Structure formats: C-alpha cells, structure tokens
Short mmCIF file of C-alpha atoms in Angstrom, two decimals:
data_model
loop_
_atom_site.label_atom_id
_atom_site.label_comp_id
_atom_site.label_asym_id
_atom_site.label_seq_id
_atom_site.Cartn_x
_atom_site.Cartn_y
_atom_site.Cartn_z
CA MET A 1 -0.02 0.03 0.10
CA ALA A 2 1.41 3.40 -0.98
CA SER A 3 2.31 5.86 1.80
CA ILE A 4 -0.12 8.73 2.46
CA TYR A 5 2.89 11.02 2.80
CA PRO A 6 5.06 12.54 0.11
CA ARG A 7 8.71 11.87 0.12
CA GLU A 8 10.41 11.32 3.38
CA SER A 9 12.18 14.76 3.11
CA ASN A 10 8.73 16.56 2.88
CA LYS A 11 7.16 14.45 5.68
CA ILE A 12 7.66 17.02 8.43
CA THR A 13 6.53 19.92 6.35
CA HIS A 14 3.38 17.99 5.44
CA ILE A 15 2.57 17.21 9.13
CA HIS A 16 3.17 21.02 10.03
CA ARG A 17 0.78 22.16 7.35
CA LYS A 18 -1.90 19.62 8.55
CA PHE A 19 -1.67 20.88 12.10
CA ARG A 20 -1.78 24.57 10.96
CA ARG A 21 -5.00 23.77 9.11
CA LEU A 22 -6.54 22.09 12.03
CA ASP A 23 -5.54 24.91 14.33
CA LYS A 24 -7.05 27.42 11.99
CA GLN A 25 -10.29 25.40 11.69
CA ASN A 26 -10.43 25.22 15.56
CA LYS A 27 -9.99 29.08 15.79
CA LEU A 28 -12.76 29.70 13.41
CA LYS A 29 -15.05 27.45 15.55
CA VAL A 30 -14.12 29.41 18.57
CA GLU A 31 -14.79 32.64 16.89
CA ARG A 32 -18.25 31.59 15.62
CA ARG A 33 -19.19 30.46 19.12
CA LYS A 34 -17.72 33.61 20.69
CA TYR A 35 -19.85 35.98 18.58
CA SER A 36 -22.88 33.93 18.61
CA LYS A 37 -26.07 35.83 19.33
CA ARG A 38 -26.93 33.46 22.16
CA ASN A 39 -23.52 34.04 23.77
CA TRP A 40 -24.05 37.85 24.74
CA LYS A 41 -24.82 38.93 28.28
CA LYS A 42 -25.99 42.39 28.99
CA ILE A 43 -24.77 44.70 31.88
CA SER A 44 -27.03 47.69 32.29
CA PHE A 45 -25.36 50.42 34.51
CA PRO A 46 -27.55 52.50 36.81
CA LYS A 47 -27.88 56.26 36.38
CA ARG A 48 -25.06 57.11 38.79
CA VAL A 49 -21.72 55.27 38.57
CA LYS A 50 -19.20 56.60 41.14
CA LEU A 51 -16.43 54.19 42.06
CA ILE A 52 -14.80 56.17 44.83
CA GLU A 53 -18.04 57.61 46.34
CA GLU A 54 -20.13 54.45 46.05
CA PRO A 55 -17.54 51.54 45.68
CA ASN A 56 -19.80 48.65 46.58
CA GLU A 57 -22.61 49.64 44.33
CA THR A 58 -20.25 50.30 41.39
CA LEU A 59 -17.99 47.29 41.78
CA LYS A 60 -21.01 45.03 41.71
CA TYR A 61 -21.50 45.70 38.02
CA PHE A 62 -17.77 45.35 37.20
CA ASN A 63 -17.60 42.02 38.93
CA GLN A 64 -20.76 40.66 37.29
CA ALA A 65 -19.08 41.42 33.94
CA HIS A 66 -16.00 39.56 35.07
CA LYS A 67 -18.13 36.55 36.06
CA TYR A 68 -19.75 36.44 32.52
CA TYR A 69 -16.34 36.69 30.84
CA LYS A 70 -15.05 33.89 33.06
CA LYS A 71 -17.96 31.62 31.90
CA ASN A 72 -16.88 32.43 28.16
CA HIS A 73 -19.71 34.84 27.58
CA ASN A 74 -19.37 38.11 25.59
CA VAL A 75 -20.51 41.23 27.46
CA ASP A 76 -22.86 44.10 26.07
CA PHE A 77 -22.39 47.14 28.14
CA ASP A 78 -25.58 49.21 28.23
CA LEU A 79 -24.49 52.85 29.03
CA SER A 80 -27.70 54.57 27.63
CA GLU A 81 -29.31 55.60 30.87
CA ILE A 82 -26.16 56.78 32.73
CA GLN A 83 -26.29 60.42 33.85
CA GLN A 84 -23.16 60.57 35.94
CA PHE A 85 -20.01 58.38 35.31
CA THR A 86 -16.95 59.67 37.19
CA PRO A 87 -13.62 59.84 35.54
CA GLU A 88 -12.05 56.99 37.61
CA SER A 89 -15.07 54.84 36.80
CA ILE A 90 -14.59 55.39 33.00
CA ALA A 91 -10.82 54.56 33.38
CA VAL A 92 -11.60 51.38 35.22
CA LEU A 93 -14.28 50.15 32.73
CA ALA A 94 -12.01 50.78 29.73
CA ALA A 95 -8.98 49.12 31.36
CA CYS A 96 -11.09 46.14 32.19
CA ILE A 97 -12.45 45.82 28.75
CA GLY A 98 -8.96 46.25 27.33
CA SER A 99 -7.41 43.50 29.75
CA GLU A 100 -7.47 39.95 28.45
CA HIS A 101 -6.88 38.99 32.06
CA PHE A 102 -10.27 40.45 32.89
CA THR A 103 -12.16 39.51 29.73
CA ASN A 104 -10.85 35.96 29.43
CA LYS A 105 -10.39 36.95 25.62
CA MET A 106 -14.08 37.21 25.09
CA GLY A 107 -15.84 40.07 23.14
CA SER A 108 -17.11 43.34 24.43
CA ARG A 109 -19.48 45.93 22.84
CA GLY A 110 -21.58 48.92 24.06
CA ASN A 111 -23.69 51.86 23.36
CA LEU A 112 -23.44 55.62 23.84
CA PRO A 113 -25.05 57.45 26.90
CA LYS A 114 -28.13 59.38 25.88
CA ASN A 115 -26.82 62.34 28.00
CA PHE A 116 -24.91 64.40 25.46
CA MET A 117 -22.42 65.84 27.94
CA LEU A 118 -21.59 62.50 29.27
CA ARG A 119 -21.34 61.19 25.80
CA SER A 120 -18.62 63.86 25.12
CA VAL A 121 -16.73 62.66 28.18
CA PHE A 122 -16.65 59.15 26.99
CA GLN A 123 -15.64 60.17 23.46
CA ASP A 124 -12.79 62.37 24.78
CA SER A 125 -11.57 59.68 27.10
CA GLY A 126 -10.77 57.29 24.33
CA PHE A 127 -13.11 54.68 25.80
CA PHE A 128 -14.77 53.83 22.44
CA ASP A 129 -11.30 53.06 20.97
CA HIS A 130 -11.65 49.90 22.96
CA VAL A 131 -15.29 49.03 22.59
CA ASN A 132 -17.41 48.43 19.53
CA ILE A 133 -20.53 50.60 19.25
CA LEU A 134 -23.75 49.06 18.48
CA ASP A 135 -25.32 51.87 16.55
CA LYS A 136 -23.67 52.01 13.11
CA LYS A 137 -24.60 55.63 12.67
CA LEU A 138 -22.59 56.70 15.84
CA ARG A 139 -19.37 54.63 15.12
CA ALA A 140 -17.78 57.20 13.01
CA ILE A 141 -18.16 60.02 15.61
CA SER A 142 -17.29 57.78 18.64
CA LYS A 143 -13.56 57.52 18.12
CA SER A 144 -11.29 59.84 20.24
CA SER A 145 -8.70 62.32 18.88
CA ALA A 146 -7.54 63.28 22.35
CA LYS A 147 -6.30 59.97 23.35
CA LEU A 148 -6.43 60.73 27.18
CA LEU A 149 -6.70 57.02 27.99
CA HIS A 150 -3.47 55.12 27.68
CA LYS A 151 -2.79 51.52 28.01
CA VAL A 152 0.97 51.23 28.68
CA THR A 153 3.19 48.17 28.39
CA LYS A 154 6.84 47.40 29.35
CA ASP A 155 7.95 49.07 26.08
CA LYS A 156 7.27 52.58 27.34
CA VAL A 157 9.79 54.60 29.13
CA GLU A 158 8.31 55.21 32.67
CA THR A 159 10.31 58.16 33.60
CA GLU A 160 9.50 60.06 30.31
CA ILE A 161 5.70 59.64 30.89
CA ALA A 162 5.97 60.75 34.42
CA LYS A 163 7.91 63.87 33.29
CA GLU A 164 5.37 64.64 30.54
CA ASN A 165 2.62 64.65 33.11
CA CYS A 166 4.71 66.93 35.45
CA LYS A 167 5.30 69.34 32.52
CA PHE A 168 1.65 69.26 31.79
CA MET A 169 0.74 70.22 35.38
CA MET A 170 3.19 73.17 35.64
CA SER A 171 1.07 75.77 34.13
CA LYS A 172 -2.21 74.18 35.60
CA ILE A 173 -0.88 74.80 39.24
CA GLY A 174 1.21 77.86 38.45
CA ALA A 175 4.53 76.17 39.07
CA LYS A 176 7.77 77.89 37.78
CA TYR A 177 9.89 74.66 37.80
CA VAL A 178 9.39 71.10 36.98
CA ASP A 179 11.02 70.17 40.27
CA ASP A 180 8.04 71.73 41.98
CA LEU A 181 6.04 68.69 40.76
CA GLU A 182 8.34 66.24 42.47
CA PRO A 183 5.53 64.48 44.50
CA LEU A 184 3.61 63.80 41.27
CA TYR A 185 6.75 62.43 39.59
CA VAL A 186 7.52 60.07 42.41
CA ILE A 187 3.96 58.78 42.68
CA LEU A 188 3.77 58.00 38.91
CA VAL A 189 7.17 56.25 38.75
CA GLU A 190 6.54 54.22 41.91
CA ALA A 191 3.12 53.17 40.64
CA MET A 192 4.49 52.15 37.29
CA GLN A 193 7.37 50.14 38.88
CA ASN A 194 5.13 48.64 41.53
CA THR A 195 2.69 47.03 38.99
CA ASN A 196 4.45 43.81 38.49
CA ASN A 197 5.45 43.70 42.19
CA HIS A 198 1.79 42.79 42.77
CA ALA A 199 2.31 39.58 40.90
CA SER A 200 0.49 36.46 41.92
CA ILE A 201 1.88 32.94 42.57
CA ARG A 202 1.61 32.47 38.79
CA SER A 203 4.64 34.13 37.19
CA ASP A 204 3.42 33.90 33.66
CA PHE A 205 1.25 37.12 33.96
CA ASN A 206 2.52 40.50 33.23
CA TYR A 207 0.02 43.30 34.01
CA ASP A 208 -0.08 46.40 31.84
CA TRP A 209 -0.86 49.60 33.66
CA TRP A 210 -3.15 52.28 32.57
CA LEU A 211 -2.95 56.04 33.31
CA TYR A 212 -6.06 58.32 32.79
CA ARG A 213 -5.85 62.09 32.97
CA TYR A 214 -9.04 64.19 32.61
CA VAL A 215 -9.28 68.04 32.78
CA ASP A 216 -12.57 69.07 34.53
CA ARG A 217 -12.84 72.78 33.80
CA THR A 218 -16.30 72.90 35.40
CA ARG A 219 -14.72 72.23 38.77
CA ASN A 220 -11.11 73.48 38.02
CA LEU A 221 -9.70 70.00 38.77
CA VAL A 222 -7.34 67.52 36.87
CA HIS A 223 -8.33 63.96 37.68
CA PHE A 224 -5.71 61.21 37.54
CA THR A 225 -6.48 57.59 37.63
CA PHE A 226 -3.51 54.96 37.54
CA LEU A 227 -4.54 51.33 37.75
CA ASP A 228 -3.48 47.86 36.73
CA ILE A 229 -6.06 44.96 36.44
CA GLY A 230 -4.36 42.09 38.25
CA VAL A 231 -4.40 40.27 41.59
CA GLY A 232 -4.36 43.31 43.69
CA VAL A 233 -1.99 44.26 46.61
CA PHE A 234 -3.54 41.94 49.18
CA LYS A 235 -3.23 38.87 47.01
CA SER A 236 0.41 39.61 46.04
CA LEU A 237 3.20 37.41 47.05
CA SER A 238 4.73 39.86 49.43
CA VAL A 239 1.55 40.28 51.35
CA MET A 240 0.82 36.59 51.33
CA ASN A 241 4.27 35.87 52.69
CA TRP A 242 3.86 38.52 55.44
CA VAL A 243 0.63 36.86 56.50
CA ARG A 244 2.13 33.38 56.59
CA GLN A 245 5.03 34.56 58.77
CA LEU A 246 2.74 36.28 61.31
CA SER A 247 -0.27 33.91 61.27
CA ASN A 248 1.08 32.07 64.37
CA THR A 249 1.29 35.14 66.44
CA VAL A 250 -1.33 37.55 65.05
CA ASN A 251 -5.01 37.07 64.37
CA PHE A 252 -6.04 38.67 61.00
CA THR A 253 -9.74 39.21 60.58
CA SER A 254 -9.60 41.02 57.34
CA ASN A 255 -7.16 42.93 54.90
CA LEU A 256 -7.81 46.02 56.91
CA ASP A 257 -5.41 44.52 59.60
CA LEU A 258 -2.68 44.68 57.11
CA VAL A 259 -3.10 48.18 55.93
CA ASP A 260 -1.00 50.01 58.56
CA ASP A 261 1.95 47.48 58.01
CA LEU A 262 1.59 48.12 54.38
CA LEU A 263 1.65 51.87 54.49
CA GLU A 264 4.51 51.82 57.04
CA GLY A 265 6.65 49.72 54.68
CA LYS A 266 6.80 46.72 57.00
CA ILE A 267 5.64 44.50 54.07
CA LYS A 268 8.54 44.43 51.63
CA SER A 269 8.46 44.14 47.85
CA ARG A 270 9.04 40.62 46.47
CA THR A 271 12.11 41.93 44.40
CA LEU A 272 14.21 43.62 47.19
CA ARG A 273 16.24 45.15 44.45
CA LYS A 274 18.25 48.22 45.50
CA ASP A 275 17.32 50.03 42.30
CA ARG A 276 13.60 49.83 43.11
CA GLY A 277 11.75 52.46 45.08
CA LYS A 278 9.62 52.11 48.17
CA GLY A 279 6.32 51.24 46.40
CA ILE A 280 3.21 52.03 48.35
CA PRO A 281 4.83 53.50 51.41
CA GLN A 282 6.43 56.12 49.19
CA ILE A 283 3.17 56.78 47.30
CA TYR A 284 1.40 57.18 50.55
CA ASP A 285 3.98 59.54 52.00
CA GLN A 286 3.90 61.76 48.82
CA SER A 287 0.21 61.84 48.65
CA LYS A 288 0.16 63.98 51.82
CA ASP A 289 1.52 66.98 49.72
CA GLU A 290 -0.92 69.81 49.55
CA MET A 291 -0.86 69.89 45.74
CA PHE A 292 -3.18 66.88 45.83
CA LYS A 293 -6.82 67.72 46.82
CA ASP A 294 -7.86 64.10 47.12
CA PHE A 295 -5.89 60.76 47.14
CA TYR A 296 -7.25 57.28 47.23
CA ILE A 297 -5.84 53.71 47.11
CA LEU A 298 -8.19 50.87 46.18
CA SER A 299 -7.06 47.43 46.02
CA ASN A 300 -9.05 44.12 46.54
CA ASP A 301 -11.53 44.74 49.20
CA VAL A 302 -9.84 47.88 50.76
CA LEU A 303 -10.35 51.51 50.08
CA ILE A 304 -7.96 54.01 51.63
CA ASN A 305 -8.40 57.86 51.72
CA THR A 306 -4.77 58.93 52.38
CA LYS A 307 -5.83 62.44 53.19
CA ASN A 308 -8.05 61.72 56.22
CA GLU A 309 -6.62 58.26 57.03
CA ILE A 310 -10.09 56.59 56.69
CA LYS A 311 -9.88 52.93 55.58
CA ILE A 312 -12.93 50.94 54.54
CA LYS A 313 -13.47 47.28 54.01
CA LEU A 314 -15.67 46.74 51.00
CA ASP A 315 -18.32 44.06 50.39
CA GLN A 316 -17.28 43.91 46.76
CA GLU A 317 -13.61 43.30 45.52
CA PHE A 318 -11.75 45.20 42.98
CA GLN A 319 -9.70 43.20 40.30
CA GLY A 320 -6.51 45.07 40.74
CA THR A 321 -4.89 48.16 42.26
CA LEU A 322 -6.09 51.76 41.72
CA TYR A 323 -4.64 55.17 42.72
CA TYR A 324 -6.89 58.09 42.13
CA TRP A 325 -6.18 61.71 43.00
CA THR A 326 -7.15 65.23 41.92
CA MET A 327 -5.13 68.42 41.52
CA GLY A 328 -6.48 71.90 41.40
CA ILE A 329 -6.18 74.22 38.27
CA LYS A 330 -5.13 77.78 38.87
CA ASN A 331 -4.70 78.65 35.02
CA THR A 332 -7.59 77.36 32.87
CA THR A 333 -6.53 79.22 29.70
CA ASN A 334 -4.43 76.53 28.39
CA GLY A 335 -5.69 73.45 26.54
CA ASN A 336 -5.43 69.86 27.83
#
C-alpha cells in the first residue's frame, strides 16, 4: 500500500501544514461560538456610577461582567441611561475591557449614553477606541482624537511619561519649575514600577498599567487615575508571605488589619532590588502633599483615603490596584 505522505524529506513539512490547518479550523469554530447571538450577556449600568464615592454599588457591575467573561460569555455594556459616570469609573471600565486577564479573551460591545455631555466625556476619554459601538450611525463619531486614556506596556519609558505629566501640570498649578512637581513624579514612577510587584503565585502574567488624565474645567480640577488589572496588593506574593510569617502570632480578621503595616513599609516588595523604590509607602507619603486635593488607594476589598486616614473594608472586591487623585487648576486658559 502506498504511503499517504510525500517523500520522506517533505514529511515534517506535510505534518506541520496539517496541524496549522486544524488549528485554523479550531480558531474559526471558537470565533463563531464567541460571537454567537446567544452568547452575549448584557450589563445595564444605573444612572449614577461613582467608584470612589459608592464603591460597593459600582464594583457590583464590574464583577458581574468579570463573571460573565470567566464563563466564556461576551458582554454587552448598556450605557444609555447613565447620567453621571465619574472619571475614575470610566478609566476602570475601559481598562477592564482592554485587559485579556479580565475579559478571558471574550468579546465586548456597548452603546453611547443618551446624556450628551456625558457622551462627550466618554468620547474624549478614548473609551470607544476599545469598545465596539452597537449603533452604526454613531461609530464614526465615537472615536477619540484626544487619546487621554493610555494602555501602557513594558515598552514605554516610565520616567518620560512621568515627566510629561509633570510638565503638563506646571502651568495648571502655576509652578515655575518642573521640580516643584516632584511628589507627582515620584507617585507616577513608583506606581509604574510597582505594578508587577503585585504579581500572583503564577509568574506567567505581566500586567499592563493604565494612566487616565481628565481635565474638569467645570470644577477646575485635573483627575488622575492610575491602575492595573491584576491580583491586587492583598493577594500579592509579598503580602501573602507576610501573613504566613505572622499567622502564628497575630489574628487577622480582614485585609484592613494589614493596611498599617503596608503603608509603614513593613511588608517588603518581592524583588528587594536596591534600584527599586519604596512602592506604596512612598506613594502614601507623597500623597500627603498639599498639591493633591484628594488621594485614594483601592485594592481588592480595601479603600484608603490617604488624606483623612479613613480605611474601609468593601463588600465587593476590585480586580487589581487603583490610585486616584485630583489636583486643582489655577490657570484654565491652556488646553489639555
């Protein structure tokens, strides 16, 4: 009986082509199943979405979306009835949708808010650069030219991005020298470097970080949101190791019991490299500067207001780590 293969010299090539064809066919099957009409789940947001002010109510919707993604469903985000969607909430939603770790590589789509002013905020944020618009008539006007929302990977130069934001804020706060923005520079660099320090036991994940800057001229504020979608501080290796070391002598009832040790620098980074900064303790110290009107740290089920030292245990859990702060504007004549 004749061999099904060509000559021996071409046998390996023949097998490789066969497996590539099978792999392509399997991918097509997955795509058909992924975008099946029956495989979409809708998330309808309430009229008010305010992550910092109403964290439990807001995180409930993000976590529901995450559950759908984990079960291999696509998610349809209904934004039509929203009247208020705060800048940090927009940043988190866009980062979640843009993170394969969050979406499980499933599909996302959405619509525009009916509220015209809010629609402009979403458009300027770059949100719809990451989400498909359901209404074909609105797709052309939904893309952003401002690009205020940035997904940043390890290929970006951290210090240059921090310097750019400091230069941006100089005229806004009336500073003469870029060195006057040192607290902002330190916070940005520490947050960038700290992202992968919050790695889980699995070492095959690298989490991108996101930086969102929004100029609110109605309140003379600049809103900054920095976040990564990952395991969060309290599920990081450094914190888990700290808990294991002290579990025999200290009773931990919740993550709130770890906050003071974390902010005081008792819980060390997993890298322990001398060229690394001090992470969250450094961010916490710099956040006390008067140039910041508000400053919050949100990770897992803990929300920290660094200005008034209020620490809250949440009922809902955030999938990652977020730093949110505002800075006042003294000169509103310049563009953003």
